Amino acid sequence: MIEPDTPRPPRSKTLRLWLIIGSVVAVLAIFPAAMMGMMSVMASDAGVNTMIYVFIWTMLTFPLAIVLGPVLAWVAYALRREQASWILLFAPFAWVLALIVIFSLGFGEPHPI
């Protein structure tokens, strides 16, 4: 039996505004993030340290997060998954938080991670 078409709730205008802002910010941030990712490999000249390699991999994947976050957020918005869209839009901030943690722990002494 086929269910009747129920009207879908309207999409959030606030979310659409944030998606547009997030997309513009991602476009503006991709070049500096790519440059930081390319230059992060030079941190390995400081010696063998687990935190340095965590920093390098975090910086190498940061441009990928900047690109995929808003794109996947728009896909979730099109599928009417608002909560997933909000999470994906702000997912690149997890990398920023990881960088803050890495820099707060420091690079000087080896850490047993």
XYZ file of N, CA and C in Angstrom:
339
model
N 0.825 -1.164 0.000
C 0.000 0.000 0.000
C 0.886 1.250 0.000
N 0.555 2.199 -0.789
C 1.336 3.421 -0.914
C 0.800 4.460 0.055
N 1.725 5.037 0.816
C 1.327 6.073 1.762
C 1.126 7.384 1.020
N 0.163 8.178 1.467
C -0.042 9.473 0.806
C 1.151 10.395 1.040
N 1.372 11.267 0.093
C 2.471 12.226 0.227
C 2.167 13.208 1.346
N 3.014 13.177 2.338
C 2.858 14.125 3.431
C 3.748 15.316 3.150
N 3.284 16.499 3.449
C 4.121 17.675 3.181
C 5.346 17.675 4.093
N 6.465 17.978 3.498
C 7.703 18.028 4.268
C 7.793 19.374 4.976
N 8.424 19.376 6.142
C 8.599 20.665 6.831
C 9.576 21.534 6.035
N 9.417 22.835 6.132
C 10.326 23.721 5.383
C 11.753 23.616 5.916
N 12.703 23.858 5.037
C 14.105 23.825 5.439
C 14.442 25.078 6.244
N 15.412 24.920 7.109
C 15.816 26.011 7.990
C 16.557 27.095 7.207
N 16.069 28.327 7.312
C 16.742 29.445 6.643
C 18.028 29.824 7.373
N 18.050 29.623 8.679
C 19.251 29.896 9.456
C 20.370 28.947 9.041
N 20.033 27.671 8.873
C 21.027 26.694 8.448
C 21.535 27.021 7.049
N 20.640 27.423 6.161
C 21.056 27.776 4.801
C 22.020 28.965 4.824
N 21.744 29.954 5.657
C 22.631 31.106 5.780
C 24.006 30.675 6.281
N 24.048 29.813 7.301
C 25.317 29.339 7.833
C 26.052 28.467 6.830
N 25.319 27.715 6.024
C 25.971 26.912 4.987
C 26.636 27.805 3.941
N 25.983 28.887 3.578
C 26.570 29.821 2.621
C 27.817 30.475 3.222
N 27.709 30.929 4.467
C 28.856 31.544 5.140
C 29.995 30.537 5.273
N 29.668 29.323 5.679
C 30.691 28.283 5.828
C 31.360 27.927 4.513
N 30.606 27.933 3.426
C 31.184 27.631 2.114
C 32.140 28.729 1.668
N 31.755 29.983 1.903
C 32.633 31.100 1.540
C 33.907 31.066 2.377
N 33.776 30.821 3.667
C 34.950 30.742 4.540
C 35.849 29.579 4.122
N 35.254 28.445 3.738
C 36.049 27.293 3.307
C 36.826 27.608 2.033
N 36.197 28.303 1.108
C 36.891 28.679 -0.133
C 38.053 29.614 0.184
N 37.835 30.554 1.097
C 38.901 31.489 1.459
C 40.012 30.820 2.271
N 39.681 29.775 3.010
C 40.652 29.146 3.900
C 41.420 28.008 3.251
N 40.993 27.536 2.093
C 41.632 26.342 1.539
C 43.074 26.604 1.118
N 43.371 27.765 0.545
C 44.745 28.038 0.112
C 45.700 28.153 1.301
N 45.387 28.940 2.339
C 46.297 28.968 3.492
C 46.430 27.611 4.180
N 45.344 26.851 4.255
C 45.411 25.535 4.891
C 46.269 24.581 4.073
N 46.168 24.663 2.747
C 47.005 23.815 1.900
C 48.478 24.180 2.047
N 48.766 25.473 2.129
C 50.156 25.900 2.324
C 50.691 25.427 3.679
N 49.873 25.526 4.719
C 50.301 25.058 6.040
C 50.527 23.554 6.018
N 49.666 22.832 5.306
C 49.832 21.389 5.208
C 51.110 21.006 4.494
N 51.420 21.724 3.415
C 52.652 21.423 2.677
C 53.895 21.767 3.486
N 53.839 22.836 4.256
C 54.999 23.248 5.035
C 55.158 22.460 6.343
N 54.111 21.772 6.775
C 54.174 21.064 8.052
C 55.171 19.910 8.022
N 55.469 19.381 6.844
C 56.403 18.259 6.767
C 57.797 18.684 7.216
N 58.076 19.969 7.146
C 59.385 20.457 7.576
C 59.560 20.360 9.087
N 58.482 20.143 9.815
C 58.597 19.992 11.263
C 59.349 18.720 11.633
N 59.436 17.770 10.706
C 60.146 16.526 11.006
C 61.653 16.750 11.112
N 62.137 17.909 10.690
C 63.561 18.222 10.839
C 63.949 18.421 12.297
N 62.969 18.591 13.160
C 63.250 18.831 14.571
C 63.644 17.551 15.301
N 63.493 16.412 14.667
C 63.869 15.156 15.305
C 62.704 14.187 15.329
N 62.957 13.068 15.969
C 61.928 12.029 16.052
C 61.125 12.256 17.327
N 59.860 12.573 17.140
C 58.977 12.857 18.259
C 57.560 12.532 17.805
N 56.829 11.831 18.623
C 55.468 11.440 18.257
C 54.578 12.646 18.018
N 54.715 13.672 18.826
C 53.863 14.853 18.682
C 54.112 15.578 17.363
N 55.334 15.528 16.879
C 55.623 16.165 15.595
C 54.883 15.446 14.481
N 54.872 14.118 14.533
C 54.174 13.374 13.494
C 52.654 13.500 13.611
N 52.162 13.635 14.822
C 50.727 13.916 14.999
C 50.398 15.281 14.409
N 51.256 16.256 14.633
C 51.067 17.578 14.059
C 51.089 17.524 12.531
N 52.038 16.783 11.966
C 52.139 16.697 10.506
C 50.879 16.081 9.917
N 50.414 14.981 10.472
C 49.207 14.334 9.923
C 47.960 15.175 10.141
N 47.911 15.896 11.239
C 46.772 16.789 11.458
C 46.757 17.899 10.419
N 47.926 18.460 10.146
C 47.991 19.541 9.166
C 47.789 19.046 7.734
N 48.222 17.835 7.439
C 48.029 17.302 6.089
C 46.559 16.985 5.801
N 45.808 16.615 6.818
C 44.392 16.284 6.608
C 43.466 17.482 6.813
N 43.988 18.583 7.326
C 43.170 19.772 7.567
C 42.539 20.333 6.292
N 43.276 20.471 5.171
C 42.609 20.955 3.941
C 41.501 20.028 3.459
N 41.686 18.735 3.663
C 40.643 17.777 3.285
C 39.377 18.000 4.109
N 39.542 18.266 5.393
C 38.394 18.544 6.253
C 37.706 19.842 5.862
N 38.504 20.837 5.473
C 37.923 22.119 5.075
C 37.082 21.975 3.817
N 37.516 21.117 2.892
C 36.763 20.915 1.654
C 35.552 20.021 1.883
N 35.746 18.903 2.563
C 34.664 17.929 2.703
C 33.586 18.350 3.693
N 33.938 19.121 4.704
C 32.950 19.532 5.703
C 31.751 20.255 5.101
N 31.953 21.387 4.432
C 30.809 22.097 3.843
C 30.117 21.328 2.710
N 30.887 20.575 1.916
C 30.269 19.815 0.821
C 29.314 18.767 1.384
N 29.770 18.016 2.372
C 28.902 17.009 2.981
C 27.760 17.649 3.772
N 27.988 18.845 4.307
C 26.908 19.555 5.002
C 25.808 19.949 4.019
N 26.184 20.382 2.807
C 25.176 20.691 1.789
C 24.419 19.434 1.367
N 25.112 18.305 1.292
C 24.437 17.047 0.942
C 23.427 16.678 2.029
N 23.832 16.803 3.285
C 22.913 16.508 4.390
C 21.732 17.480 4.393
N 21.986 18.726 4.031
C 20.906 19.715 3.944
C 19.917 19.333 2.849
N 20.431 18.849 1.721
C 19.552 18.429 0.628
C 18.737 17.203 1.018
N 19.288 16.354 1.861
C 18.567 15.170 2.333
C 17.702 15.459 3.558
N 17.643 16.741 3.935
C 16.848 17.203 5.078
C 17.300 16.592 6.409
N 18.588 16.459 6.564
C 19.191 16.002 7.814
C 19.872 17.192 8.465
N 19.084 17.997 9.166
C 19.597 19.267 9.686
C 20.676 19.081 10.742
N 20.480 18.148 11.651
C 21.473 17.965 12.713
C 22.801 17.497 12.119
N 22.758 16.577 11.184
C 23.989 16.119 10.534
C 24.641 17.257 9.761
N 23.831 18.108 9.171
C 24.371 19.240 8.420
C 25.112 20.202 9.333
N 24.552 20.487 10.502
C 25.235 21.368 11.466
C 26.561 20.760 11.900
N 26.553 19.461 12.193
C 27.770 18.793 12.663
C 28.838 18.811 11.583
N 28.447 18.491 10.351
C 29.425 18.460 9.260
C 29.952 19.850 8.918
N 29.110 20.855 9.057
C 29.545 22.213 8.755
C 30.652 22.668 9.695
N 30.529 22.305 10.964
C 31.513 22.736 11.954
C 32.554 21.663 12.265
N 32.594 20.579 11.502
C 33.582 19.511 11.717
C 35.028 19.978 11.584
N 35.365 20.894 10.660
C 36.771 21.327 10.601
C 37.287 21.964 11.890
N 36.401 22.406 12.750
C 36.854 22.966 14.021
C 37.440 21.895 14.936
N 37.161 20.621 14.660
C 37.796 19.538 15.417
C 39.299 19.537 15.157
N 39.695 19.871 13.923
C 41.118 19.968 13.603
C 41.742 21.164 14.319
N 41.032 22.259 14.396
C 41.544 23.432 15.103
C 41.730 23.089 16.582
N 40.772 22.390 17.153
C 40.891 21.963 18.548
C 42.068 21.012 18.725
N 42.262 20.108 17.773
C 43.407 19.191 17.849
C 44.723 19.953 17.795
N 44.797 20.980 16.949
C 46.028 21.776 16.878
C 46.279 22.536 18.177
N 45.222 23.029 18.796
C 45.382 23.717 20.079
C 45.923 22.756 21.130
N 45.405 21.533 21.144
C 45.889 20.531 22.102
C 47.338 20.175 21.814
N 47.678 19.992 20.531
C 49.056 19.636 20.171
C 50.022 20.727 20.602
N 49.674 21.992 20.321
C 50.573 23.077 20.694
C 50.629 23.280 22.209
N 49.562 22.972 22.918
C 49.597 23.135 24.371
C 50.457 22.058 25.027
N 50.541 20.878 24.415
C 51.396 19.825 24.972
C 52.864 20.070 24.672
N 53.135 20.760 23.593
C 54.514 21.098 23.256
C 55.192 20.021 22.434
N 56.291 20.407 21.814
C 57.038 19.496 20.963
C 58.372 19.086 21.563
N 58.772 19.707 22.668
C 60.121 19.529 23.174
C 60.453 18.140 23.648
N 59.669 17.560 24.498
C 59.954 16.251 25.050
C 59.096 15.190 24.368
N 59.623 13.999 24.187
C 58.810 12.926 23.604
C 57.634 12.573 24.530
N 56.482 12.378 23.913
C 55.290 12.020 24.672
C 54.922 10.574 24.375
N 54.589 9.800 25.387
C 54.217 8.402 25.140
C 52.765 8.286 24.666
N 52.553 8.543 23.404
C 51.194 8.416 22.858
C 51.056 7.053 22.217
